[in-house]
Amino acid sequence: MSFRRSCLKSLLASAAILVAATAVLPADIAVIGGKTDDEFFNRIKKGVDDATLVVEGNGGSVRYLQLQSYDNIGADAAQLIRTAIGQGVDGIVVPNWVPDAEDDAIKAAIDAGIAVILMNAGNIDKARELGAINYVGSDEYLAGKAGGEYFVANGASNVVCVNTVPGAASLETRCQGVIDGVNENGGAAKQLPLPASAHGDQTAVSEAVKSTLLQDETIDGVINIGAPDADATAIGIQQAGKQGQVIHGSFDMNGAGLGRVQDGSQKFIVDQQPYLQALLAVQLLASHIDFGTDLPTAPILTGPGIIDSSNVEATLQGVEKGAR
């Protein structure tokens, strides 16, 4: 082989390497989430921020697109997905809160060549149906069932699941899990759906709980779909004069809820570790885009876990660092 030909071959090889190296750009990821003044999604945002350090270390970027309210959660989430598509992102992390409203937008993202991971709401079956890479979060039905079983194991026999976002698939599934967990262990349970406008309205929730407890003296267990509603329910139970008579539980946690578990006025919290959901989902998606990595584990479950008097102190140590 001549020197000239050898040089030309080396140049072509170098060019091929350069093209291969520049064909895949660092991941640009959008995360769809709730309002950051919501304590639950503040933990999600903490996970996003910590994962962003790794993504940015590899030259990528992460943007957080948040809902402005929960009044029309499915349609608003779908619009945020389409906004992310329009921004030309490489990947989207998104809760599948209302499949009927969000599925088409998620499919449009995947059809546009955008990698998607479902996080927080949804399940692995839905992820596979849509073509998403994975689901990271809690299994809402198993979480609900764990809560229902805990109620019966601790003496409750007639339980109400208060839902302030009726129609949201993940929350409907939570309540159904509670109902099945109670019913299958000899108790009775039902859902108490409140208007979506009641979500975040402490007066509306506390009054509804108070009224329900006074109308049906046999109710001895109440569980909320989120921590802010649990704060309101604690007031409703107190106003109904039912403290010590009604076992109170909730999904997700905040400082006030953990304080009630400490002092015994709330029995338990079903935890799904939102910080881990965001941290894992963003890093896994970025790694998939940047390096072609994948995990055989699917779904990646971060819950459920039960927080009660046996482990509340350890949980509070994580709260101090903003990760629980």
PDB file of C-alpha atoms in Angstrom:
ATOM      1  CA  MET A   1       0.000   0.000   0.000  1.00  0.00           C
ATOM      2  CA  SER A   2       1.386   3.392  -0.976  1.00  0.00           C
ATOM      3  CA  PHE A   3       2.052   6.106   1.592  1.00  0.00           C
ATOM      4  CA  ARG A   4      -0.564   8.328  -0.079  1.00  0.00           C
ATOM      5  CA  ARG A   5      -3.187   5.609  -0.005  1.00  0.00           C
ATOM      6  CA  SER A   6      -2.353   4.831   3.613  1.00  0.00           C
ATOM      7  CA  CYS A   7      -2.785   8.486   4.586  1.00  0.00           C
ATOM      8  CA  LEU A   8      -6.104   8.705   2.734  1.00  0.00           C
ATOM      9  CA  LYS A   9      -7.359   5.592   4.526  1.00  0.00           C
ATOM     10  CA  SER A  10      -6.342   7.061   7.886  1.00  0.00           C
ATOM     11  CA  LEU A  11      -8.102  10.330   7.117  1.00  0.00           C
ATOM     12  CA  LEU A  12     -11.309   8.504   6.133  1.00  0.00           C
ATOM     13  CA  ALA A  13     -11.175   6.438   9.321  1.00  0.00           C
ATOM     14  CA  SER A  14     -10.661   9.562  11.399  1.00  0.00           C
ATOM     15  CA  ALA A  15     -13.590  11.245   9.679  1.00  0.00           C
ATOM     16  CA  ALA A  16     -15.813   8.231  10.377  1.00  0.00           C
ATOM     17  CA  ILE A  17     -14.864   8.351  14.064  1.00  0.00           C
ATOM     18  CA  LEU A  18     -15.594  12.084  14.180  1.00  0.00           C
ATOM     19  CA  VAL A  19     -19.027  11.607  12.594  1.00  0.00           C
ATOM     20  CA  ALA A  20     -19.832   8.774  15.013  1.00  0.00           C
ATOM     21  CA  ALA A  21     -18.704  10.885  17.951  1.00  0.00           C
ATOM     22  CA  THR A  22     -20.802  13.868  16.957  1.00  0.00           C
ATOM     23  CA  ALA A  23     -23.874  11.970  15.784  1.00  0.00           C
ATOM     24  CA  VAL A  24     -25.077  11.470  19.353  1.00  0.00           C
ATOM     25  CA  LEU A  25     -25.365  14.729  21.268  1.00  0.00           C
ATOM     26  CA  PRO A  26     -25.638  14.943  25.074  1.00  0.00           C
ATOM     27  CA  ALA A  27     -29.179  14.359  26.344  1.00  0.00           C
ATOM     28  CA  ASP A  28     -31.623  17.255  26.505  1.00  0.00           C
ATOM     29  CA  ILE A  29     -34.432  16.071  28.809  1.00  0.00           C
ATOM     30  CA  ALA A  30     -37.782  17.524  29.829  1.00  0.00           C
ATOM     31  CA  VAL A  31     -39.482  16.418  33.049  1.00  0.00           C
ATOM     32  CA  ILE A  32     -43.235  16.945  33.360  1.00  0.00           C
ATOM     33  CA  GLY A  33     -44.326  17.430  36.966  1.00  0.00           C
ATOM     34  CA  GLY A  34     -46.607  19.062  39.479  1.00  0.00           C
ATOM     35  CA  LYS A  35     -46.266  22.438  41.135  1.00  0.00           C
ATOM     36  CA  THR A  36     -43.096  22.878  43.156  1.00  0.00           C
ATOM     37  CA  ASP A  37     -45.023  24.596  45.955  1.00  0.00           C
ATOM     38  CA  ASP A  38     -46.679  21.184  46.409  1.00  0.00           C
ATOM     39  CA  GLU A  39     -44.519  19.437  49.007  1.00  0.00           C
ATOM     40  CA  PHE A  40     -44.648  16.114  47.168  1.00  0.00           C
ATOM     41  CA  PHE A  41     -43.427  17.605  43.916  1.00  0.00           C
ATOM     42  CA  ASN A  42     -40.869  19.641  45.773  1.00  0.00           C
ATOM     43  CA  ARG A  43     -39.262  16.255  46.553  1.00  0.00           C
ATOM     44  CA  ILE A  44     -39.598  15.288  42.892  1.00  0.00           C
ATOM     45  CA  LYS A  45     -37.861  18.533  41.941  1.00  0.00           C
ATOM     46  CA  LYS A  46     -35.053  17.797  44.422  1.00  0.00           C
ATOM     47  CA  GLY A  47     -34.509  14.463  42.663  1.00  0.00           C
ATOM     48  CA  VAL A  48     -34.564  16.201  39.269  1.00  0.00           C
ATOM     49  CA  ASP A  49     -32.042  18.798  40.447  1.00  0.00           C
ATOM     50  CA  ASP A  50     -29.644  16.188  41.835  1.00  0.00           C
ATOM     51  CA  ALA A  51     -29.899  14.074  38.665  1.00  0.00           C
ATOM     52  CA  THR A  52     -29.291  17.206  36.595  1.00  0.00           C
ATOM     53  CA  LEU A  53     -25.791  17.471  38.077  1.00  0.00           C
ATOM     54  CA  VAL A  54     -24.906  14.156  36.443  1.00  0.00           C
ATOM     55  CA  VAL A  55     -26.628  15.014  33.155  1.00  0.00           C
ATOM     56  CA  GLU A  56     -24.880  18.373  32.946  1.00  0.00           C
ATOM     57  CA  GLY A  57     -21.594  16.690  33.819  1.00  0.00           C
ATOM     58  CA  ASN A  58     -21.964  14.771  30.559  1.00  0.00           C
ATOM     59  CA  GLY A  59     -22.819  17.936  28.630  1.00  0.00           C
ATOM     60  CA  GLY A  60     -26.614  17.543  28.679  1.00  0.00           C
ATOM     61  CA  SER A  61     -29.466  19.558  30.157  1.00  0.00           C
ATOM     62  CA  VAL A  62     -32.720  19.066  32.053  1.00  0.00           C
ATOM     63  CA  ARG A  63     -35.762  21.347  32.114  1.00  0.00           C
ATOM     64  CA  TYR A  64     -38.719  21.029  34.495  1.00  0.00           C
ATOM     65  CA  LEU A  65     -42.123  21.786  32.972  1.00  0.00           C
ATOM     66  CA  GLN A  66     -44.700  22.098  35.740  1.00  0.00           C
ATOM     67  CA  LEU A  67     -48.470  22.184  35.892  1.00  0.00           C
ATOM     68  CA  GLN A  68     -49.936  25.499  36.986  1.00  0.00           C
ATOM     69  CA  SER A  69     -52.920  23.848  38.704  1.00  0.00           C
ATOM     70  CA  TYR A  70     -54.535  20.442  39.133  1.00  0.00           C
ATOM     71  CA  ASP A  71     -57.945  21.471  37.807  1.00  0.00           C
ATOM     72  CA  ASN A  72     -57.455  19.855  34.372  1.00  0.00           C
ATOM     73  CA  ILE A  73     -54.492  17.629  35.070  1.00  0.00           C
ATOM     74  CA  GLY A  74     -54.649  15.267  32.081  1.00  0.00           C
ATOM     75  CA  ALA A  75     -55.151  17.857  29.344  1.00  0.00           C
ATOM     76  CA  ASP A  76     -52.582  20.206  30.890  1.00  0.00           C
ATOM     77  CA  ALA A  77     -49.992  17.415  31.145  1.00  0.00           C
ATOM     78  CA  ALA A  78     -50.619  16.489  27.505  1.00  0.00           C
ATOM     79  CA  GLN A  79     -50.011  20.118  26.513  1.00  0.00           C
ATOM     80  CA  LEU A  80     -46.724  20.148  28.418  1.00  0.00           C
ATOM     81  CA  ILE A  81     -45.661  16.986  26.577  1.00  0.00           C
ATOM     82  CA  ARG A  82     -46.397  18.708  23.260  1.00  0.00           C
ATOM     83  CA  THR A  83     -44.478  21.765  24.458  1.00  0.00           C
ATOM     84  CA  ALA A  84     -41.470  19.528  25.129  1.00  0.00           C
ATOM     85  CA  ILE A  85     -41.818  17.981  21.657  1.00  0.00           C
ATOM     86  CA  GLY A  86     -41.817  21.477  20.177  1.00  0.00           C
ATOM     87  CA  GLN A  87     -38.656  22.321  22.103  1.00  0.00           C
ATOM     88  CA  GLY A  88     -36.874  19.459  20.369  1.00  0.00           C
ATOM     89  CA  VAL A  89     -35.872  17.491  23.465  1.00  0.00           C
ATOM     90  CA  ASP A  90     -34.250  14.062  23.254  1.00  0.00           C
ATOM     91  CA  GLY A  91     -36.109  12.565  26.199  1.00  0.00           C
ATOM     92  CA  ILE A  92     -39.195  13.104  28.335  1.00  0.00           C
ATOM     93  CA  VAL A  93     -39.912  11.878  31.873  1.00  0.00           C
ATOM     94  CA  VAL A  94     -43.648  12.094  32.479  1.00  0.00           C
ATOM     95  CA  PRO A  95     -46.315  10.809  34.883  1.00  0.00           C
ATOM     96  CA  ASN A  96     -49.193   9.125  33.065  1.00  0.00           C
ATOM     97  CA  TRP A  97     -51.849  10.585  35.373  1.00  0.00           C
ATOM     98  CA  VAL A  98     -54.802  10.432  32.975  1.00  0.00           C
ATOM     99  CA  PRO A  99     -54.109   7.970  30.157  1.00  0.00           C
ATOM    100  CA  ASP A 100     -57.144   8.963  28.086  1.00  0.00           C
ATOM    101  CA  ALA A 101     -55.843  12.521  27.960  1.00  0.00           C
ATOM    102  CA  GLU A 102     -52.082  11.886  27.805  1.00  0.00           C
ATOM    103  CA  ASP A 103     -51.561   8.732  25.730  1.00  0.00           C
ATOM    104  CA  ASP A 104     -51.792  10.421  22.327  1.00  0.00           C
ATOM    105  CA  ALA A 105     -49.249  13.070  23.322  1.00  0.00           C
ATOM    106  CA  ILE A 106     -46.857  10.440  24.691  1.00  0.00           C
ATOM    107  CA  LYS A 107     -47.209   8.418  21.478  1.00  0.00           C
ATOM    108  CA  ALA A 108     -46.530  11.572  19.449  1.00  0.00           C
ATOM    109  CA  ALA A 109     -43.304  12.102  21.398  1.00  0.00           C
ATOM    110  CA  ILE A 110     -42.169   8.520  20.811  1.00  0.00           C
ATOM    111  CA  ASP A 111     -43.126   8.719  17.124  1.00  0.00           C
ATOM    112  CA  ALA A 112     -40.944  11.838  16.899  1.00  0.00           C
ATOM    113  CA  GLY A 113     -37.960   9.793  18.082  1.00  0.00           C
ATOM    114  CA  ILE A 114     -38.026  11.055  21.653  1.00  0.00           C
ATOM    115  CA  ALA A 115     -37.179   8.531  24.376  1.00  0.00           C
ATOM    116  CA  VAL A 116     -39.771   8.404  27.172  1.00  0.00           C
ATOM    117  CA  ILE A 117     -39.801   7.032  30.707  1.00  0.00           C
ATOM    118  CA  LEU A 118     -43.051   7.000  32.676  1.00  0.00           C
ATOM    119  CA  MET A 119     -42.530   8.153  36.255  1.00  0.00           C
ATOM    120  CA  ASN A 120     -44.738   8.430  39.344  1.00  0.00           C
ATOM    121  CA  ALA A 121     -48.041   7.545  37.655  1.00  0.00           C
ATOM    122  CA  GLY A 122     -48.646   4.682  35.270  1.00  0.00           C
ATOM    123  CA  ASN A 123     -47.297   1.136  35.205  1.00  0.00           C
ATOM    124  CA  ILE A 124     -45.028  -1.091  33.167  1.00  0.00           C
ATOM    125  CA  ASP A 125     -47.911  -2.442  31.067  1.00  0.00           C
ATOM    126  CA  LYS A 126     -48.804   1.083  29.980  1.00  0.00           C
ATOM    127  CA  ALA A 127     -45.151   1.875  29.331  1.00  0.00           C
ATOM    128  CA  ARG A 128     -44.860  -1.136  27.031  1.00  0.00           C
ATOM    129  CA  GLU A 129     -48.144  -0.322  25.316  1.00  0.00           C
ATOM    130  CA  LEU A 130     -46.962   3.188  24.486  1.00  0.00           C
ATOM    131  CA  GLY A 131     -43.374   2.265  23.672  1.00  0.00           C
ATOM    132  CA  ALA A 132     -41.796   3.942  26.701  1.00  0.00           C
ATOM    133  CA  ILE A 133     -38.489   2.596  27.996  1.00  0.00           C
ATOM    134  CA  ASN A 134     -39.562   1.861  31.565  1.00  0.00           C
ATOM    135  CA  TYR A 135     -41.769   2.836  34.477  1.00  0.00           C
ATOM    136  CA  VAL A 136     -40.194   4.247  37.649  1.00  0.00           C
ATOM    137  CA  GLY A 137     -42.416   4.682  40.679  1.00  0.00           C
ATOM    138  CA  SER A 138     -44.777   2.894  42.977  1.00  0.00           C
ATOM    139  CA  ASP A 139     -47.345   0.343  41.932  1.00  0.00           C
ATOM    140  CA  GLU A 140     -50.407   2.321  42.972  1.00  0.00           C
ATOM    141  CA  TYR A 141     -52.656  -0.694  43.368  1.00  0.00           C
ATOM    142  CA  LEU A 142     -50.131  -2.537  45.557  1.00  0.00           C
ATOM    143  CA  ALA A 143     -49.620   0.660  47.562  1.00  0.00           C
ATOM    144  CA  GLY A 144     -53.346   0.977  48.141  1.00  0.00           C
ATOM    145  CA  LYS A 145     -53.696  -2.656  49.033  1.00  0.00           C
ATOM    146  CA  ALA A 146     -50.846  -2.390  51.542  1.00  0.00           C
ATOM    147  CA  GLY A 147     -52.689   0.520  53.148  1.00  0.00           C
ATOM    148  CA  GLY A 148     -55.963  -1.412  53.258  1.00  0.00           C
ATOM    149  CA  GLU A 149     -54.327  -4.431  54.831  1.00  0.00           C
ATOM    150  CA  TYR A 150     -52.617  -2.195  57.399  1.00  0.00           C
ATOM    151  CA  PHE A 151     -55.970  -0.706  58.396  1.00  0.00           C
ATOM    152  CA  VAL A 152     -57.512  -4.106  59.095  1.00  0.00           C
ATOM    153  CA  ALA A 153     -54.397  -5.391  60.883  1.00  0.00           C
ATOM    154  CA  ASN A 154     -54.676  -2.405  63.216  1.00  0.00           C
ATOM    155  CA  GLY A 155     -58.371  -2.770  63.984  1.00  0.00           C
ATOM    156  CA  ALA A 156     -60.257  -0.736  61.357  1.00  0.00           C
ATOM    157  CA  SER A 157     -63.260  -2.336  59.684  1.00  0.00           C
ATOM    158  CA  ASN A 158     -64.994   0.500  57.773  1.00  0.00           C
ATOM    159  CA  VAL A 159     -62.626   2.682  55.766  1.00  0.00           C
ATOM    160  CA  VAL A 160     -63.085   5.707  53.500  1.00  0.00           C
ATOM    161  CA  CYS A 161     -60.539   6.729  50.829  1.00  0.00           C
ATOM    162  CA  VAL A 162     -60.871  10.488  50.245  1.00  0.00           C
ATOM    163  CA  ASN A 163     -60.052  11.381  46.625  1.00  0.00           C
ATOM    164  CA  THR A 164     -59.798  15.070  45.705  1.00  0.00           C
ATOM    165  CA  VAL A 165     -58.662  14.387  42.124  1.00  0.00           C
ATOM    166  CA  PRO A 166     -61.322  11.945  40.871  1.00  0.00           C
ATOM    167  CA  GLY A 167     -60.634  10.711  37.369  1.00  0.00           C
ATOM    168  CA  ALA A 168     -56.845  10.660  37.817  1.00  0.00           C
ATOM    169  CA  ALA A 169     -56.059   7.005  37.079  1.00  0.00           C
ATOM    170  CA  SER A 170     -53.238   6.664  39.595  1.00  0.00           C
ATOM    171  CA  LEU A 171     -55.366   8.018  42.452  1.00  0.00           C
ATOM    172  CA  GLU A 172     -58.426   5.995  41.508  1.00  0.00           C
ATOM    173  CA  THR A 173     -56.135   2.951  41.549  1.00  0.00           C
ATOM    174  CA  ARG A 174     -54.822   3.845  44.999  1.00  0.00           C
ATOM    175  CA  CYS A 175     -58.318   3.968  46.401  1.00  0.00           C
ATOM    176  CA  GLN A 176     -59.297   0.734  44.667  1.00  0.00           C
ATOM    177  CA  GLY A 177     -56.289  -0.965  46.215  1.00  0.00           C
ATOM    178  CA  VAL A 178     -57.350   0.273  49.663  1.00  0.00           C
ATOM    179  CA  ILE A 179     -60.889  -0.972  49.109  1.00  0.00           C
ATOM    180  CA  ASP A 180     -59.699  -4.417  47.984  1.00  0.00           C
ATOM    181  CA  GLY A 181     -57.156  -4.650  50.806  1.00  0.00           C
ATOM    182  CA  VAL A 182     -59.860  -3.957  53.382  1.00  0.00           C
ATOM    183  CA  ASN A 183     -62.587  -6.055  51.754  1.00  0.00           C
ATOM    184  CA  GLU A 184     -60.379  -9.102  51.273  1.00  0.00           C
ATOM    185  CA  ASN A 185     -59.565  -9.059  54.972  1.00  0.00           C
ATOM    186  CA  GLY A 186     -63.134  -8.913  56.230  1.00  0.00           C
ATOM    187  CA  GLY A 187     -63.773  -5.162  56.381  1.00  0.00           C
ATOM    188  CA  ALA A 188     -65.719  -2.675  54.280  1.00  0.00           C
ATOM    189  CA  ALA A 189     -64.359   0.300  52.346  1.00  0.00           C
ATOM    190  CA  LYS A 190     -65.433   2.861  49.783  1.00  0.00           C
ATOM    191  CA  GLN A 191     -64.150   5.910  47.968  1.00  0.00           C
ATOM    192  CA  LEU A 192     -65.267   9.418  48.871  1.00  0.00           C
ATOM    193  CA  PRO A 193     -64.753  11.449  45.654  1.00  0.00           C
ATOM    194  CA  LEU A 194     -64.645  15.220  46.124  1.00  0.00           C
ATOM    195  CA  PRO A 195     -64.620  17.867  43.375  1.00  0.00           C
ATOM    196  CA  ALA A 196     -61.152  18.553  41.932  1.00  0.00           C
ATOM    197  CA  SER A 197     -61.543  22.118  43.198  1.00  0.00           C
ATOM    198  CA  ALA A 198     -61.282  20.687  46.725  1.00  0.00           C
ATOM    199  CA  HIS A 199     -57.679  19.601  46.096  1.00  0.00           C
ATOM    200  CA  GLY A 200     -55.546  21.986  48.111  1.00  0.00           C
ATOM    201  CA  ASP A 201     -58.621  23.577  49.736  1.00  0.00           C
ATOM    202  CA  GLN A 202     -58.186  22.602  53.364  1.00  0.00           C
ATOM    203  CA  THR A 203     -61.547  23.960  54.444  1.00  0.00           C
ATOM    204  CA  ALA A 204     -63.422  21.995  51.776  1.00  0.00           C
ATOM    205  CA  VAL A 205     -61.638  18.751  52.632  1.00  0.00           C
ATOM    206  CA  SER A 206     -61.921  19.102  56.407  1.00  0.00           C
ATOM    207  CA  GLU A 207     -65.629  19.932  56.178  1.00  0.00           C
ATOM    208  CA  ALA A 208     -66.293  16.964  53.890  1.00  0.00           C
ATOM    209  CA  VAL A 209     -64.480  14.581  56.219  1.00  0.00           C
ATOM    210  CA  LYS A 210     -66.196  16.003  59.289  1.00  0.00           C
ATOM    211  CA  SER A 211     -69.620  15.675  57.652  1.00  0.00           C
ATOM    212  CA  THR A 212     -68.944  12.120  56.477  1.00  0.00           C
ATOM    213  CA  LEU A 213     -67.794  10.965  59.918  1.00  0.00           C
ATOM    214  CA  LEU A 214     -70.814  12.520  61.631  1.00  0.00           C
ATOM    215  CA  GLN A 215     -73.223  10.977  59.122  1.00  0.00           C
ATOM    216  CA  ASP A 216     -71.797   7.468  59.502  1.00  0.00           C
ATOM    217  CA  GLU A 217     -70.702   6.621  63.034  1.00  0.00           C
ATOM    218  CA  THR A 218     -69.343   3.233  61.909  1.00  0.00           C
ATOM    219  CA  ILE A 219     -66.444   4.708  59.907  1.00  0.00           C
ATOM    220  CA  ASP A 220     -63.246   3.939  61.801  1.00  0.00           C
ATOM    221  CA  GLY A 221     -60.611   4.529  59.116  1.00  0.00           C
ATOM    222  CA  VAL A 222     -59.840   7.399  56.728  1.00  0.00           C
ATOM    223  CA  ILE A 223     -57.034   7.604  54.180  1.00  0.00           C
ATOM    224  CA  ASN A 224     -56.050  10.505  51.922  1.00  0.00           C
ATOM    225  CA  ILE A 225     -54.519  10.426  48.439  1.00  0.00           C
ATOM    226  CA  GLY A 226     -51.908  13.037  49.408  1.00  0.00           C
ATOM    227  CA  ALA A 227     -50.243  14.829  52.299  1.00  0.00           C
ATOM    228  CA  PRO A 228     -52.014  18.231  52.053  1.00  0.00           C
ATOM    229  CA  ASP A 229     -55.391  16.498  52.147  1.00  0.00           C
ATOM    230  CA  ALA A 230     -54.207  14.558  55.194  1.00  0.00           C
ATOM    231  CA  ASP A 231     -53.517  17.834  56.994  1.00  0.00           C
ATOM    232  CA  ALA A 232     -57.093  18.911  56.318  1.00  0.00           C
ATOM    233  CA  THR A 233     -58.495  15.513  57.294  1.00  0.00           C
ATOM    234  CA  ALA A 234     -56.707  15.677  60.647  1.00  0.00           C
ATOM    235  CA  ILE A 235     -58.662  18.876  61.308  1.00  0.00           C
ATOM    236  CA  GLY A 236     -61.916  17.252  60.149  1.00  0.00           C
ATOM    237  CA  ILE A 237     -61.400  14.263  62.446  1.00  0.00           C
ATOM    238  CA  GLN A 238     -60.734  16.595  65.358  1.00  0.00           C
ATOM    239  CA  GLN A 239     -63.771  18.766  64.610  1.00  0.00           C
ATOM    240  CA  ALA A 240     -65.959  15.665  64.423  1.00  0.00           C
ATOM    241  CA  GLY A 241     -64.732  14.657  67.880  1.00  0.00           C
ATOM    242  CA  LYS A 242     -63.318  11.398  66.479  1.00  0.00           C
ATOM    243  CA  GLN A 243     -59.683  11.565  67.580  1.00  0.00           C
ATOM    244  CA  GLY A 244     -58.681   8.196  68.989  1.00  0.00           C
ATOM    245  CA  GLN A 245     -61.722   6.565  67.352  1.00  0.00           C
ATOM    246  CA  VAL A 246     -60.719   6.840  63.682  1.00  0.00           C
ATOM    247  CA  ILE A 247     -57.455   5.428  62.320  1.00  0.00           C
ATOM    248  CA  HIS A 248     -55.959   8.016  60.006  1.00  0.00           C
ATOM    249  CA  GLY A 249     -53.614   7.123  57.147  1.00  0.00           C
ATOM    250  CA  SER A 250     -52.365   8.860  54.025  1.00  0.00           C
ATOM    251  CA  PHE A 251     -50.378   8.377  50.882  1.00  0.00           C
ATOM    252  CA  ASP A 252     -47.222  10.477  50.716  1.00  0.00           C
ATOM    253  CA  MET A 253     -45.891  12.655  53.463  1.00  0.00           C
ATOM    254  CA  ASN A 254     -44.968  16.080  54.686  1.00  0.00           C
ATOM    255  CA  GLY A 255     -43.564  17.460  57.916  1.00  0.00           C
ATOM    256  CA  ALA A 256     -46.970  17.867  59.521  1.00  0.00           C
ATOM    257  CA  GLY A 257     -47.950  14.293  58.691  1.00  0.00           C
ATOM    258  CA  LEU A 258     -44.739  12.885  60.098  1.00  0.00           C
ATOM    259  CA  GLY A 259     -45.325  14.964  63.221  1.00  0.00           C
ATOM    260  CA  ARG A 260     -48.763  13.386  63.604  1.00  0.00           C
ATOM    261  CA  VAL A 261     -47.252   9.910  63.209  1.00  0.00           C
ATOM    262  CA  GLN A 262     -44.762  10.858  65.934  1.00  0.00           C
ATOM    263  CA  ASP A 263     -47.455  11.992  68.362  1.00  0.00           C
ATOM    264  CA  GLY A 264     -49.822   9.137  67.459  1.00  0.00           C
ATOM    265  CA  SER A 265     -52.696  11.203  66.015  1.00  0.00           C
ATOM    266  CA  GLN A 266     -52.040   9.715  62.550  1.00  0.00           C
ATOM    267  CA  LYS A 267     -51.348   6.008  62.398  1.00  0.00           C
ATOM    268  CA  PHE A 268     -49.377   5.590  59.172  1.00  0.00           C
ATOM    269  CA  ILE A 269     -48.209   6.929  55.801  1.00  0.00           C
ATOM    270  CA  VAL A 270     -47.816   4.946  52.582  1.00  0.00           C
ATOM    271  CA  ASP A 271     -44.554   6.212  51.079  1.00  0.00           C
ATOM    272  CA  GLN A 272     -43.448   5.986  47.433  1.00  0.00           C
ATOM    273  CA  GLN A 273     -40.134   7.888  47.720  1.00  0.00           C
ATOM    274  CA  PRO A 274     -40.675  10.657  45.135  1.00  0.00           C
ATOM    275  CA  TYR A 275     -37.069  11.840  45.376  1.00  0.00           C
ATOM    276  CA  LEU A 276     -35.846   8.453  44.178  1.00  0.00           C
ATOM    277  CA  GLN A 277     -38.428   8.354  41.386  1.00  0.00           C
ATOM    278  CA  ALA A 278     -37.110  11.534  39.794  1.00  0.00           C
ATOM    279  CA  LEU A 279     -33.440  10.839  40.510  1.00  0.00           C
ATOM    280  CA  LEU A 280     -33.569   7.377  38.935  1.00  0.00           C
ATOM    281  CA  ALA A 281     -35.857   8.244  36.016  1.00  0.00           C
ATOM    282  CA  VAL A 282     -33.796  11.222  34.830  1.00  0.00           C
ATOM    283  CA  GLN A 283     -30.440   9.476  35.188  1.00  0.00           C
ATOM    284  CA  LEU A 284     -31.649   6.287  33.499  1.00  0.00           C
ATOM    285  CA  LEU A 285     -33.125   8.220  30.595  1.00  0.00           C
ATOM    286  CA  ALA A 286     -30.006  10.355  30.134  1.00  0.00           C
ATOM    287  CA  SER A 287     -27.778   7.280  30.254  1.00  0.00           C
ATOM    288  CA  HIS A 288     -29.979   5.547  27.682  1.00  0.00           C
ATOM    289  CA  ILE A 289     -29.746   8.528  25.332  1.00  0.00           C
ATOM    290  CA  ASP A 290     -26.045   9.218  25.858  1.00  0.00           C
ATOM    291  CA  PHE A 291     -24.645   5.708  26.107  1.00  0.00           C
ATOM    292  CA  GLY A 292     -27.341   3.303  24.885  1.00  0.00           C
ATOM    293  CA  THR A 293     -27.694   1.693  28.306  1.00  0.00           C
ATOM    294  CA  ASP A 294     -30.830  -0.113  29.413  1.00  0.00           C
ATOM    295  CA  LEU A 295     -32.030  -2.077  32.419  1.00  0.00           C
ATOM    296  CA  PRO A 296     -33.584  -5.550  32.361  1.00  0.00           C
ATOM    297  CA  THR A 297     -35.469  -4.615  35.547  1.00  0.00           C
ATOM    298  CA  ALA A 298     -38.917  -3.307  34.696  1.00  0.00           C
ATOM    299  CA  PRO A 299     -40.748  -1.777  36.405  1.00  0.00           C
ATOM    300  CA  ILE A 300     -38.380  -0.020  38.809  1.00  0.00           C
ATOM    301  CA  LEU A 301     -40.453   0.219  41.980  1.00  0.00           C
ATOM    302  CA  THR A 302     -39.733   2.827  44.656  1.00  0.00           C
ATOM    303  CA  GLY A 303     -42.641   1.811  46.874  1.00  0.00           C
ATOM    304  CA  PRO A 304     -44.814   1.077  48.660  1.00  0.00           C
ATOM    305  CA  GLY A 305     -43.338   1.436  52.101  1.00  0.00           C
ATOM    306  CA  ILE A 306     -45.221   1.973  55.353  1.00  0.00           C
ATOM    307  CA  ILE A 307     -44.058   4.720  57.718  1.00  0.00           C
ATOM    308  CA  ASP A 308     -45.387   4.396  61.246  1.00  0.00           C
ATOM    309  CA  SER A 309     -44.087   4.731  64.787  1.00  0.00           C
ATOM    310  CA  SER A 310     -41.511   2.005  64.138  1.00  0.00           C
ATOM    311  CA  ASN A 311     -39.490   3.949  61.559  1.00  0.00           C
ATOM    312  CA  VAL A 312     -40.636   7.572  61.630  1.00  0.00           C
ATOM    313  CA  GLU A 313     -37.466   8.813  63.347  1.00  0.00           C
ATOM    314  CA  ALA A 314     -35.211   7.398  60.618  1.00  0.00           C
ATOM    315  CA  THR A 315     -37.464   8.937  57.979  1.00  0.00           C
ATOM    316  CA  LEU A 316     -37.179  12.356  59.587  1.00  0.00           C
ATOM    317  CA  GLN A 317     -33.406  12.236  59.142  1.00  0.00           C
ATOM    318  CA  GLY A 318     -33.989  12.064  55.373  1.00  0.00           C
ATOM    319  CA  VAL A 319     -36.493  14.903  55.597  1.00  0.00           C
ATOM    320  CA  GLU A 320     -33.831  17.148  57.127  1.00  0.00           C
ATOM    321  CA  LYS A 321     -31.787  16.706  53.931  1.00  0.00           C
ATOM    322  CA  GLY A 322     -34.729  17.357  51.620  1.00  0.00           C
ATOM    323  CA  ALA A 323     -34.855  13.862  50.182  1.00  0.00           C
ATOM    324  CA  ARG A 324     -37.841  12.344  52.025  1.00  0.00           C
TER     325      ARG A 324
END
